[in-house]
């Protein structure tokens, strides 16, 4: 029970008398006065509705233009205006005696200028005439309840506007007058509250037989009950002289100790309106206390039950009723005047009461007041801030931080943080920062500060709770949190965050640099997508190779062949694996040659198209191992591996590099193989010459001398320069030079003249054979010269004969068909004759003899060839430069006629 005497009083309403509207002449300002005799009233649908004792019903719209119509012949006793329908229900009398009639009016339809009356029926419970005490109608037009002074309640169910579609029955009978009725609709459930002067009941109308429940054993007077709105959960309000009680359909709720004789009770926009008799007056009414004497003073109080204060209080003279319409309250007094109570706007109300509340430190009331009046968040935040400042100045830091927390989102966090940076208040700061993160309003600095608070407090449980939120609830900057936790030494928490939120770089950095858990880091990399796994292996590969070489090598093998994250399930929809460039990971093995060799050999086996750098590095590694190996068997094995690698054909494009590697490590077989592949025969022979391997020199000449003839000449010069006895090798070289005629004898003699051990006997056979061969050649040449001279002489004689004497053609047979010649025939100066038809058939030219033409063409071709060769200057220069006997080359070209111009016999005379 709450005593209202302790409630604060405010003036949230402005009181003003309703005045008449200005007339045509502009005059006005007089108080508006209703006609006399007003007995009942109600409001709704944009009008105030009045009923008088002179049978009239009056309508007062906002324009204050009164209208009326005659509803009864005697008087109007009750009115009920529905709020959602233009339906008015009235109770009145048409004749003397106790014979009340209920009329239902449709205000939207007219009958002769008056509202249409859609239904009339007598308001009599059974056959006992009695006075109607109260009336209520359900907004859905399906229920109407009428209370009587004899304690009866008549319920009309169905369409209350029509006789046919409704049913009337007596719902309640008792011995105490009915003073109040109210329908309560909750979902599909309908209740009817019935209050008498001595008790309160509720009926459930949505159930069969309308079950009844008695709620209390005391009642109230007429017009001293009302139904609240949803802000008070549609509770039924009953105002007794000592207290005001609130009821649910099945139980009694809270009560408030508002003393004084209650005359009128209404509910308006969350306010409870009570009109009670002023304590200075004492007269009392009959059973209801509603009929007061004209001299009575009455107090109108407007209560805010939620915030427990009085929003308005004022004294009036003899209030008839209080109506709510057009967003205001209208108080009708017995003298016919109307007073309007206009509620102030929220900002004005708050400004009016805020100073007083703040001055008296009643911040909670100010907050509740602001909330109930739906003050915006900025205004509420300012109240919370001032309340927090007040508590902070009093030393109540726990309470202050709770108020500052309520300002989050409006008040700058730094305002609060600066107040609580003291180490003794760190737990308050922690609470504030936690809420800041929960509302996703924290920045990286706030996250850093909160984590530092946790670490200073050593509150591991709170720290874990903060960082182990679900993915959808992360309200902080993860990277900042990881960095702070790492600096504070909370490595496990930092690793957890990094792994959960896929900050791979941070995870690996902490595992490798702080925790030194290399195995975990390597396993984590194996679970990453290809691109991230590749980049992290390049970054941390050397560290991992140093501490876990075998596992790192295996991961690199997978990464460079067919990589799939280790946690990925295999299946038909699995993507094809990716592979990295193995050459880029060679620096990872800087100090791990054994693992490097295994990695490179694996790559060359499973991936024949590996980058060239892989093969180059593998060759260099094998040659290093071969050069430093002491065990002969292992050395032989390494030798074979290197040769096999060289023969794999992967070094054609990098021949020079492979050759340099073999030379650096003195790998003879590799050098010779590469010389052979590169057709560097002179280098092969020079290699054997440097090692004084005479037989190898001869073998090289025999193998490659046909491809490069100068090898024999170089071999002869090499043996000629040797002071030791090399007669055997010189003889072999001379034999080949003689057989191939590679050098002039004079040059051979000059070459061997430098060798003091080479005597004439060494070249005796060579010189004898050479001289004999040249003698034979001279004899053959002289015979050929003699033959050419004789033939030339003969041809010249024939030419002279042709020029000086006639040519007699004595041939009797055709030179083609050998038949006897017949005219016409063709004769040539060469002595051949042909039938004309034979000549035309076989001859290719009219001016050439078919029989001599083949031989003539040979000669002409030779002459043309010589003519063409005479112009091959570059060829001549090349042969002259490369030949050991330049004189023979010049003689050869001179003999071909290079140096003179030949005149062909086919040329026309000049």
mmCIF file of C-alpha atoms in Angstrom, residues 367-720:
data_model
loop_
_atom_site.group_PDB
_atom_site.id
_atom_site.type_symbol
_atom_site.label_atom_id
_atom_site.label_comp_id
_atom_site.label_asym_id
_atom_site.label_seq_id
_atom_site.Cartn_x
_atom_site.Cartn_y
_atom_site.Cartn_z
ATOM 1 C CA UNK A 367 14.280 8.946 -14.923
ATOM 2 C CA UNK A 368 10.959 7.163 -14.500
ATOM 3 C CA UNK A 369 9.102 10.314 -15.401
ATOM 4 C CA UNK A 370 11.166 10.777 -18.535
ATOM 5 C CA UNK A 371 10.613 7.164 -19.579
ATOM 6 C CA UNK A 372 6.886 7.255 -19.024
ATOM 7 C CA UNK A 373 6.658 10.372 -21.179
ATOM 8 C CA UNK A 374 8.780 8.754 -23.870
ATOM 9 C CA UNK A 375 11.612 11.253 -23.643
ATOM 10 C CA UNK A 376 14.158 10.747 -26.417
ATOM 11 C CA UNK A 377 17.398 8.916 -25.757
ATOM 12 C CA UNK A 378 19.447 12.121 -25.700
ATOM 13 C CA UNK A 379 17.355 13.564 -22.900
ATOM 14 C CA UNK A 380 17.488 10.334 -20.902
ATOM 15 C CA UNK A 381 21.221 10.123 -21.381
ATOM 16 C CA UNK A 382 21.680 13.605 -19.946
ATOM 17 C CA UNK A 383 19.697 12.621 -16.833
ATOM 18 C CA UNK A 384 21.781 9.474 -16.436
ATOM 19 C CA UNK A 385 24.961 11.526 -16.763
ATOM 20 C CA UNK A 386 23.923 13.996 -14.112
ATOM 21 C CA UNK A 387 22.843 11.164 -11.843
ATOM 22 C CA UNK A 388 26.184 9.470 -12.384
ATOM 23 C CA UNK A 389 28.074 12.671 -11.648
ATOM 24 C CA UNK A 390 26.057 13.092 -8.452
ATOM 25 C CA UNK A 391 26.872 9.567 -7.277
ATOM 26 C CA UNK A 392 30.511 9.925 -8.292
ATOM 27 C CA UNK A 393 30.906 13.115 -6.281
ATOM 28 C CA UNK A 394 29.376 11.369 -3.281
ATOM 29 C CA UNK A 395 31.951 8.582 -3.604
ATOM 30 C CA UNK A 396 29.450 5.947 -4.738
ATOM 31 C CA UNK A 397 31.542 4.761 -7.684
ATOM 32 C CA UNK A 398 29.666 1.487 -8.130
ATOM 33 C CA UNK A 399 26.360 3.301 -8.477
ATOM 34 C CA UNK A 400 27.895 6.000 -10.651
ATOM 35 C CA UNK A 401 29.299 3.525 -13.156
ATOM 36 C CA UNK A 402 25.861 1.923 -13.496
ATOM 37 C CA UNK A 403 24.416 5.287 -14.513
ATOM 38 C CA UNK A 404 27.289 5.993 -16.874
ATOM 39 C CA UNK A 405 26.695 2.610 -18.481
ATOM 40 C CA UNK A 406 23.172 3.762 -19.320
ATOM 41 C CA UNK A 407 24.638 6.705 -21.252
ATOM 42 C CA UNK A 408 26.579 4.466 -23.650
ATOM 43 C CA UNK A 409 25.849 5.438 -27.221
ATOM 44 C CA UNK A 410 25.192 9.076 -26.324
ATOM 45 C CA UNK A 411 27.915 10.198 -23.932
ATOM 46 C CA UNK A 412 31.504 10.236 -25.163
ATOM 47 C CA UNK A 413 33.235 7.226 -23.501
ATOM 48 C CA UNK A 414 36.351 9.245 -22.721
ATOM 49 C CA UNK A 415 34.275 11.378 -20.289
ATOM 50 C CA UNK A 416 33.684 8.301 -18.156
ATOM 51 C CA UNK A 417 37.023 6.586 -18.713
ATOM 52 C CA UNK A 418 39.022 9.547 -17.404
ATOM 53 C CA UNK A 419 37.125 9.408 -14.111
ATOM 54 C CA UNK A 420 37.981 5.757 -13.467
ATOM 55 C CA UNK A 421 41.599 5.454 -14.542
ATOM 56 C CA UNK A 422 42.685 5.213 -10.907
ATOM 57 C CA UNK A 423 43.881 1.695 -10.041
ATOM 58 C CA UNK A 424 41.362 1.520 -7.141
ATOM 59 C CA UNK A 425 38.474 1.983 -9.553
ATOM 60 C CA UNK A 426 39.675 -0.388 -12.238
ATOM 61 C CA UNK A 427 36.818 -2.843 -11.617
ATOM 62 C CA UNK A 428 34.296 -0.056 -12.327
ATOM 63 C CA UNK A 429 36.133 0.846 -15.515
ATOM 64 C CA UNK A 430 36.117 -2.811 -16.505
ATOM 65 C CA UNK A 431 32.333 -3.008 -16.110
ATOM 66 C CA UNK A 432 31.877 0.101 -18.268
ATOM 67 C CA UNK A 433 34.199 -1.142 -20.999
ATOM 68 C CA UNK A 434 32.508 -4.542 -21.010
ATOM 69 C CA UNK A 435 29.139 -2.960 -21.700
ATOM 70 C CA UNK A 436 30.703 -0.707 -24.325
ATOM 71 C CA UNK A 437 31.889 -3.813 -26.161
ATOM 72 C CA UNK A 438 28.577 -5.623 -25.728
ATOM 73 C CA UNK A 439 26.862 -2.781 -27.557
ATOM 74 C CA UNK A 440 29.480 -2.886 -30.351
ATOM 75 C CA UNK A 441 30.494 0.716 -29.708
ATOM 76 C CA UNK A 442 34.091 0.110 -28.683
ATOM 77 C CA UNK A 443 37.081 1.035 -30.770
ATOM 78 C CA UNK A 444 40.570 -0.454 -30.750
ATOM 79 C CA UNK A 445 41.693 1.771 -27.845
ATOM 80 C CA UNK A 446 38.768 0.646 -25.713
ATOM 81 C CA UNK A 447 39.601 -2.992 -26.431
ATOM 82 C CA UNK A 448 43.210 -2.392 -25.448
ATOM 83 C CA UNK A 449 42.145 -0.730 -22.215
ATOM 84 C CA UNK A 450 39.664 -3.464 -21.299
ATOM 85 C CA UNK A 451 42.173 -6.236 -21.857
ATOM 86 C CA UNK A 452 44.745 -4.363 -19.808
ATOM 87 C CA UNK A 453 42.158 -4.111 -17.037
ATOM 88 C CA UNK A 454 41.623 -7.867 -17.147
ATOM 89 C CA UNK A 455 45.326 -8.551 -17.038
ATOM 90 C CA UNK A 456 45.882 -6.064 -14.193
ATOM 91 C CA UNK A 457 43.064 -7.662 -12.210
ATOM 92 C CA UNK A 458 44.372 -11.116 -13.202
ATOM 93 C CA UNK A 459 40.768 -12.055 -13.892
ATOM 94 C CA UNK A 460 41.317 -14.991 -16.228
ATOM 95 C CA UNK A 461 37.699 -16.122 -16.068
ATOM 96 C CA UNK A 462 36.388 -12.771 -17.281
ATOM 97 C CA UNK A 463 39.115 -12.593 -19.864
ATOM 98 C CA UNK A 464 38.161 -15.995 -21.259
ATOM 99 C CA UNK A 465 34.485 -15.092 -21.205
ATOM 100 C CA UNK A 466 35.278 -11.919 -23.138
ATOM 101 C CA UNK A 467 37.349 -13.499 -25.868
ATOM 102 C CA UNK A 468 35.426 -16.775 -26.191
ATOM 103 C CA UNK A 469 32.210 -15.255 -27.461
ATOM 104 C CA UNK A 470 30.627 -16.790 -30.533
ATOM 105 C CA UNK A 471 31.547 -15.549 -33.976
ATOM 106 C CA UNK A 472 28.314 -13.581 -34.397
ATOM 107 C CA UNK A 473 28.787 -11.790 -31.053
ATOM 108 C CA UNK A 474 32.298 -10.430 -31.524
ATOM 109 C CA UNK A 475 32.147 -6.811 -30.447
ATOM 110 C CA UNK A 476 35.803 -5.847 -30.372
ATOM 111 C CA UNK A 477 38.758 -5.404 -32.655
ATOM 112 C CA UNK A 478 40.287 -8.874 -32.741
ATOM 113 C CA UNK A 479 43.714 -7.833 -33.945
ATOM 114 C CA UNK A 480 44.058 -5.289 -31.146
ATOM 115 C CA UNK A 481 43.027 -7.909 -28.603
ATOM 116 C CA UNK A 482 45.617 -10.356 -29.893
ATOM 117 C CA UNK A 483 48.359 -7.755 -29.737
ATOM 118 C CA UNK A 484 47.499 -6.720 -26.167
ATOM 119 C CA UNK A 485 47.248 -10.302 -24.920
ATOM 120 C CA UNK A 486 50.573 -11.118 -26.476
ATOM 121 C CA UNK A 487 52.250 -8.144 -24.837
ATOM 122 C CA UNK A 488 50.749 -9.141 -21.484
ATOM 123 C CA UNK A 489 52.038 -12.707 -21.811
ATOM 124 C CA UNK A 490 48.625 -14.347 -22.261
ATOM 125 C CA UNK A 491 49.866 -16.384 -25.188
ATOM 126 C CA UNK A 492 47.252 -19.142 -25.014
ATOM 127 C CA UNK A 493 44.420 -16.609 -25.116
ATOM 128 C CA UNK A 494 46.060 -14.735 -27.970
ATOM 129 C CA UNK A 495 46.537 -17.970 -29.922
ATOM 130 C CA UNK A 496 42.914 -18.917 -29.315
ATOM 131 C CA UNK A 497 41.684 -15.614 -30.716
ATOM 132 C CA UNK A 498 44.029 -15.758 -33.693
ATOM 133 C CA UNK A 499 42.949 -19.287 -34.592
ATOM 134 C CA UNK A 500 39.241 -18.663 -34.069
ATOM 135 C CA UNK A 501 39.155 -15.504 -36.162
ATOM 136 C CA UNK A 502 41.601 -16.715 -38.832
ATOM 137 C CA UNK A 503 44.390 -14.255 -38.079
ATOM 138 C CA UNK A 504 46.966 -16.666 -39.429
ATOM 139 C CA UNK A 505 49.961 -14.364 -39.248
ATOM 140 C CA UNK A 506 49.395 -13.608 -35.573
ATOM 141 C CA UNK A 507 48.836 -17.270 -34.771
ATOM 142 C CA UNK A 508 52.086 -18.340 -36.387
ATOM 143 C CA UNK A 509 54.041 -15.411 -34.988
ATOM 144 C CA UNK A 510 52.991 -16.257 -31.417
ATOM 145 C CA UNK A 511 53.484 -19.997 -31.824
ATOM 146 C CA UNK A 512 56.941 -19.646 -33.342
ATOM 147 C CA UNK A 513 58.361 -16.604 -31.585
ATOM 148 C CA UNK A 514 56.752 -16.814 -28.139
ATOM 149 C CA UNK A 515 55.516 -20.331 -27.395
ATOM 150 C CA UNK A 516 58.145 -22.061 -29.576
ATOM 151 C CA UNK A 517 55.602 -24.708 -30.530
ATOM 152 C CA UNK A 518 56.953 -25.464 -33.982
ATOM 153 C CA UNK A 519 54.999 -28.686 -34.483
ATOM 154 C CA UNK A 520 51.664 -26.966 -33.844
ATOM 155 C CA UNK A 521 52.575 -24.107 -36.153
ATOM 156 C CA UNK A 522 53.512 -26.517 -38.934
ATOM 157 C CA UNK A 523 50.254 -28.424 -38.528
ATOM 158 C CA UNK A 524 48.318 -25.156 -38.613
ATOM 159 C CA UNK A 525 49.961 -24.129 -41.880
ATOM 160 C CA UNK A 526 48.950 -27.480 -43.347
ATOM 161 C CA UNK A 527 45.291 -26.619 -42.684
ATOM 162 C CA UNK A 528 45.388 -23.245 -44.408
ATOM 163 C CA UNK A 529 44.186 -22.525 -47.950
ATOM 164 C CA UNK A 530 46.841 -22.850 -50.615
ATOM 165 C CA UNK A 531 47.733 -19.168 -51.038
ATOM 166 C CA UNK A 532 48.117 -18.586 -47.311
ATOM 167 C CA UNK A 533 50.003 -21.830 -46.763
ATOM 168 C CA UNK A 534 52.424 -20.901 -49.539
ATOM 169 C CA UNK A 535 53.092 -17.384 -48.253
ATOM 170 C CA UNK A 536 53.573 -18.541 -44.649
ATOM 171 C CA UNK A 537 55.971 -21.312 -45.641
ATOM 172 C CA UNK A 538 58.069 -18.746 -47.477
ATOM 173 C CA UNK A 539 58.045 -16.540 -44.397
ATOM 174 C CA UNK A 540 58.596 -19.116 -41.644
ATOM 175 C CA UNK A 541 60.084 -22.007 -43.600
ATOM 176 C CA UNK A 542 63.677 -21.461 -42.414
ATOM 177 C CA UNK A 543 62.662 -21.448 -38.729
ATOM 178 C CA UNK A 544 60.563 -24.574 -39.147
ATOM 179 C CA UNK A 545 63.286 -26.295 -41.167
ATOM 180 C CA UNK A 546 65.782 -25.621 -38.405
ATOM 181 C CA UNK A 547 63.613 -27.163 -35.667
ATOM 182 C CA UNK A 548 61.407 -29.759 -37.412
ATOM 183 C CA UNK A 549 63.258 -30.500 -40.675
ATOM 184 C CA UNK A 550 61.624 -33.808 -41.591
ATOM 185 C CA UNK A 551 58.033 -32.636 -41.085
ATOM 186 C CA UNK A 552 58.722 -29.343 -42.846
ATOM 187 C CA UNK A 553 60.234 -31.158 -45.821
ATOM 188 C CA UNK A 554 57.197 -33.416 -46.091
ATOM 189 C CA UNK A 555 54.824 -30.432 -46.044
ATOM 190 C CA UNK A 556 56.872 -28.704 -48.741
ATOM 191 C CA UNK A 557 56.715 -31.823 -50.895
ATOM 192 C CA UNK A 558 52.927 -31.792 -50.645
ATOM 193 C CA UNK A 559 52.726 -28.039 -51.173
ATOM 194 C CA UNK A 560 54.710 -28.242 -54.411
ATOM 195 C CA UNK A 561 52.946 -31.292 -55.878
ATOM 196 C CA UNK A 562 49.243 -31.631 -55.014
ATOM 197 C CA UNK A 563 48.263 -29.494 -52.028
ATOM 198 C CA UNK A 564 44.942 -29.741 -50.249
ATOM 199 C CA UNK A 565 44.320 -28.423 -46.714
ATOM 200 C CA UNK A 566 44.706 -31.249 -44.218
ATOM 201 C CA UNK A 567 41.274 -30.684 -42.672
ATOM 202 C CA UNK A 568 39.478 -30.855 -46.033
ATOM 203 C CA UNK A 569 37.349 -33.940 -46.565
ATOM 204 C CA UNK A 570 37.844 -35.910 -49.715
ATOM 205 C CA UNK A 571 34.889 -36.367 -51.986
ATOM 206 C CA UNK A 572 33.644 -36.187 -55.576
ATOM 207 C CA UNK A 573 33.119 -32.432 -55.323
ATOM 208 C CA UNK A 574 36.599 -31.767 -54.022
ATOM 209 C CA UNK A 575 38.579 -29.170 -55.956
ATOM 210 C CA UNK A 576 41.725 -30.123 -57.792
ATOM 211 C CA UNK A 577 44.865 -29.640 -55.719
ATOM 212 C CA UNK A 578 47.186 -26.738 -56.358
ATOM 213 C CA UNK A 579 50.970 -26.751 -56.468
ATOM 214 C CA UNK A 580 53.567 -24.133 -55.639
ATOM 215 C CA UNK A 581 56.772 -23.328 -57.496
ATOM 216 C CA UNK A 582 59.322 -25.638 -55.895
ATOM 217 C CA UNK A 583 62.237 -23.437 -56.976
ATOM 218 C CA UNK A 584 61.012 -20.639 -54.682
ATOM 219 C CA UNK A 585 61.441 -22.835 -51.582
ATOM 220 C CA UNK A 586 65.080 -23.803 -52.189
ATOM 221 C CA UNK A 587 66.355 -20.978 -49.890
ATOM 222 C CA UNK A 588 64.393 -22.557 -47.031
ATOM 223 C CA UNK A 589 66.939 -25.413 -47.001
ATOM 224 C CA UNK A 590 69.935 -23.086 -46.608
ATOM 225 C CA UNK A 591 71.520 -25.152 -43.804
ATOM 226 C CA UNK A 592 69.803 -28.482 -44.438
ATOM 227 C CA UNK A 593 71.491 -30.073 -47.434
ATOM 228 C CA UNK A 594 70.241 -33.577 -46.622
ATOM 229 C CA UNK A 595 66.599 -32.463 -46.560
ATOM 230 C CA UNK A 596 67.189 -30.308 -49.625
ATOM 231 C CA UNK A 597 68.513 -33.300 -51.572
ATOM 232 C CA UNK A 598 65.494 -35.394 -50.550
ATOM 233 C CA UNK A 599 63.127 -32.576 -51.536
ATOM 234 C CA UNK A 600 64.753 -31.994 -54.926
ATOM 235 C CA UNK A 601 64.943 -35.709 -55.764
ATOM 236 C CA UNK A 602 61.261 -36.063 -54.856
ATOM 237 C CA UNK A 603 60.332 -33.151 -57.098
ATOM 238 C CA UNK A 604 62.294 -34.513 -60.074
ATOM 239 C CA UNK A 605 60.692 -37.934 -59.641
ATOM 240 C CA UNK A 606 57.039 -36.934 -59.299
ATOM 241 C CA UNK A 607 57.137 -33.788 -61.406
ATOM 242 C CA UNK A 608 59.275 -34.069 -64.502
ATOM 243 C CA UNK A 609 58.448 -30.518 -65.531
ATOM 244 C CA UNK A 610 59.896 -29.010 -62.376
ATOM 245 C CA UNK A 611 61.590 -25.617 -62.805
ATOM 246 C CA UNK A 612 65.154 -25.620 -64.142
ATOM 247 C CA UNK A 613 66.418 -24.233 -60.846
ATOM 248 C CA UNK A 614 65.442 -27.494 -59.151
ATOM 249 C CA UNK A 615 67.670 -29.519 -61.478
ATOM 250 C CA UNK A 616 70.511 -27.011 -61.266
ATOM 251 C CA UNK A 617 70.453 -27.051 -57.468
ATOM 252 C CA UNK A 618 70.204 -30.845 -57.349
ATOM 253 C CA UNK A 619 73.226 -31.175 -59.669
ATOM 254 C CA UNK A 620 75.258 -28.752 -57.584
ATOM 255 C CA UNK A 621 74.276 -30.589 -54.395
ATOM 256 C CA UNK A 622 75.216 -33.995 -55.861
ATOM 257 C CA UNK A 623 78.568 -32.691 -57.099
ATOM 258 C CA UNK A 624 79.328 -31.193 -53.679
ATOM 259 C CA UNK A 625 78.532 -34.478 -51.964
ATOM 260 C CA UNK A 626 80.627 -36.364 -54.524
ATOM 261 C CA UNK A 627 83.594 -34.050 -54.100
ATOM 262 C CA UNK A 628 83.606 -34.320 -50.284
ATOM 263 C CA UNK A 629 82.829 -38.031 -50.003
ATOM 264 C CA UNK A 630 85.699 -40.270 -48.835
ATOM 265 C CA UNK A 631 84.053 -43.673 -49.086
ATOM 266 C CA UNK A 632 84.752 -45.075 -52.566
ATOM 267 C CA UNK A 633 81.506 -47.032 -52.856
ATOM 268 C CA UNK A 634 79.363 -44.082 -51.868
ATOM 269 C CA UNK A 635 81.462 -41.844 -54.096
ATOM 270 C CA UNK A 636 80.826 -44.174 -57.039
ATOM 271 C CA UNK A 637 77.098 -44.118 -56.309
ATOM 272 C CA UNK A 638 77.079 -40.322 -56.194
ATOM 273 C CA UNK A 639 79.099 -40.276 -59.424
ATOM 274 C CA UNK A 640 76.489 -42.386 -61.176
ATOM 275 C CA UNK A 641 73.641 -40.231 -59.840
ATOM 276 C CA UNK A 642 75.276 -37.082 -61.166
ATOM 277 C CA UNK A 643 75.923 -38.617 -64.586
ATOM 278 C CA UNK A 644 72.322 -39.879 -64.718
ATOM 279 C CA UNK A 645 71.054 -36.403 -63.895
ATOM 280 C CA UNK A 646 73.269 -34.868 -66.600
ATOM 281 C CA UNK A 647 71.967 -37.380 -69.120
ATOM 282 C CA UNK A 648 68.351 -36.569 -68.247
ATOM 283 C CA UNK A 649 68.340 -33.872 -70.941
ATOM 284 C CA UNK A 650 67.364 -31.068 -68.546
ATOM 285 C CA UNK A 651 70.580 -29.049 -69.084
ATOM 286 C CA UNK A 652 70.413 -28.321 -72.788
ATOM 287 C CA UNK A 653 69.217 -24.771 -72.211
ATOM 288 C CA UNK A 654 71.645 -24.144 -69.336
ATOM 289 C CA UNK A 655 74.649 -25.951 -70.823
ATOM 290 C CA UNK A 656 77.154 -23.337 -69.647
ATOM 291 C CA UNK A 657 75.897 -23.416 -66.059
ATOM 292 C CA UNK A 658 76.132 -27.189 -65.830
ATOM 293 C CA UNK A 659 79.603 -27.104 -67.376
ATOM 294 C CA UNK A 660 80.797 -24.518 -64.846
ATOM 295 C CA UNK A 661 79.453 -26.647 -61.971
ATOM 296 C CA UNK A 662 81.288 -29.738 -63.228
ATOM 297 C CA UNK A 663 84.504 -27.792 -63.720
ATOM 298 C CA UNK A 664 84.270 -26.230 -60.253
ATOM 299 C CA UNK A 665 84.038 -29.638 -58.629
ATOM 300 C CA UNK A 666 86.554 -31.257 -61.051
ATOM 301 C CA UNK A 667 83.936 -33.727 -62.225
ATOM 302 C CA UNK A 668 85.840 -35.038 -65.315
ATOM 303 C CA UNK A 669 83.225 -37.397 -66.671
ATOM 304 C CA UNK A 670 80.607 -34.710 -66.456
ATOM 305 C CA UNK A 671 82.828 -32.168 -68.181
ATOM 306 C CA UNK A 672 83.628 -34.566 -71.030
ATOM 307 C CA UNK A 673 79.987 -35.541 -71.400
ATOM 308 C CA UNK A 674 78.922 -31.919 -71.641
ATOM 309 C CA UNK A 675 81.747 -31.187 -74.144
ATOM 310 C CA UNK A 676 80.503 -34.048 -76.264
ATOM 311 C CA UNK A 677 76.862 -32.915 -76.033
ATOM 312 C CA UNK A 678 77.911 -29.420 -76.995
ATOM 313 C CA UNK A 679 80.114 -30.737 -79.862
ATOM 314 C CA UNK A 680 83.088 -29.022 -78.327
ATOM 315 C CA UNK A 681 85.537 -31.614 -79.733
ATOM 316 C CA UNK A 682 88.588 -29.371 -79.508
ATOM 317 C CA UNK A 683 87.840 -28.794 -75.797
ATOM 318 C CA UNK A 684 87.657 -32.578 -75.309
ATOM 319 C CA UNK A 685 91.018 -33.001 -76.932
ATOM 320 C CA UNK A 686 92.546 -30.087 -75.055
ATOM 321 C CA UNK A 687 91.230 -31.621 -71.808
ATOM 322 C CA UNK A 688 93.132 -34.855 -72.606
ATOM 323 C CA UNK A 689 96.157 -32.864 -73.722
ATOM 324 C CA UNK A 690 96.244 -31.053 -70.387
ATOM 325 C CA UNK A 691 96.143 -34.376 -68.631
ATOM 326 C CA UNK A 692 98.776 -35.810 -71.119
ATOM 327 C CA UNK A 693 96.535 -38.674 -72.083
ATOM 328 C CA UNK A 694 98.089 -39.452 -75.468
ATOM 329 C CA UNK A 695 95.890 -42.404 -76.300
ATOM 330 C CA UNK A 696 92.783 -40.389 -75.442
ATOM 331 C CA UNK A 697 93.983 -37.650 -77.804
ATOM 332 C CA UNK A 698 94.284 -40.199 -80.651
ATOM 333 C CA UNK A 699 90.848 -41.656 -79.747
ATOM 334 C CA UNK A 700 89.251 -38.219 -79.847
ATOM 335 C CA UNK A 701 90.763 -37.586 -83.282
ATOM 336 C CA UNK A 702 89.530 -40.946 -84.521
ATOM 337 C CA UNK A 703 86.003 -40.363 -83.091
ATOM 338 C CA UNK A 704 85.472 -36.793 -84.126
ATOM 339 C CA UNK A 705 88.136 -36.160 -86.797
ATOM 340 C CA UNK A 706 85.635 -36.652 -89.619
ATOM 341 C CA UNK A 707 83.416 -33.912 -88.110
ATOM 342 C CA UNK A 708 86.283 -31.556 -87.378
ATOM 343 C CA UNK A 709 89.409 -32.296 -89.472
ATOM 344 C CA UNK A 710 91.589 -29.747 -87.737
ATOM 345 C CA UNK A 711 91.717 -32.091 -84.727
ATOM 346 C CA UNK A 712 94.450 -34.149 -86.478
ATOM 347 C CA UNK A 713 96.443 -31.060 -87.255
ATOM 348 C CA UNK A 714 96.181 -29.928 -83.603
ATOM 349 C CA UNK A 715 97.150 -33.403 -82.436
ATOM 350 C CA UNK A 716 100.252 -33.326 -84.676
ATOM 351 C CA UNK A 717 101.225 -29.917 -83.327
ATOM 352 C CA UNK A 718 100.648 -31.174 -79.742
ATOM 353 C CA UNK A 719 102.893 -34.228 -80.201
ATOM 354 C CA UNK A 720 105.459 -32.129 -82.060
#
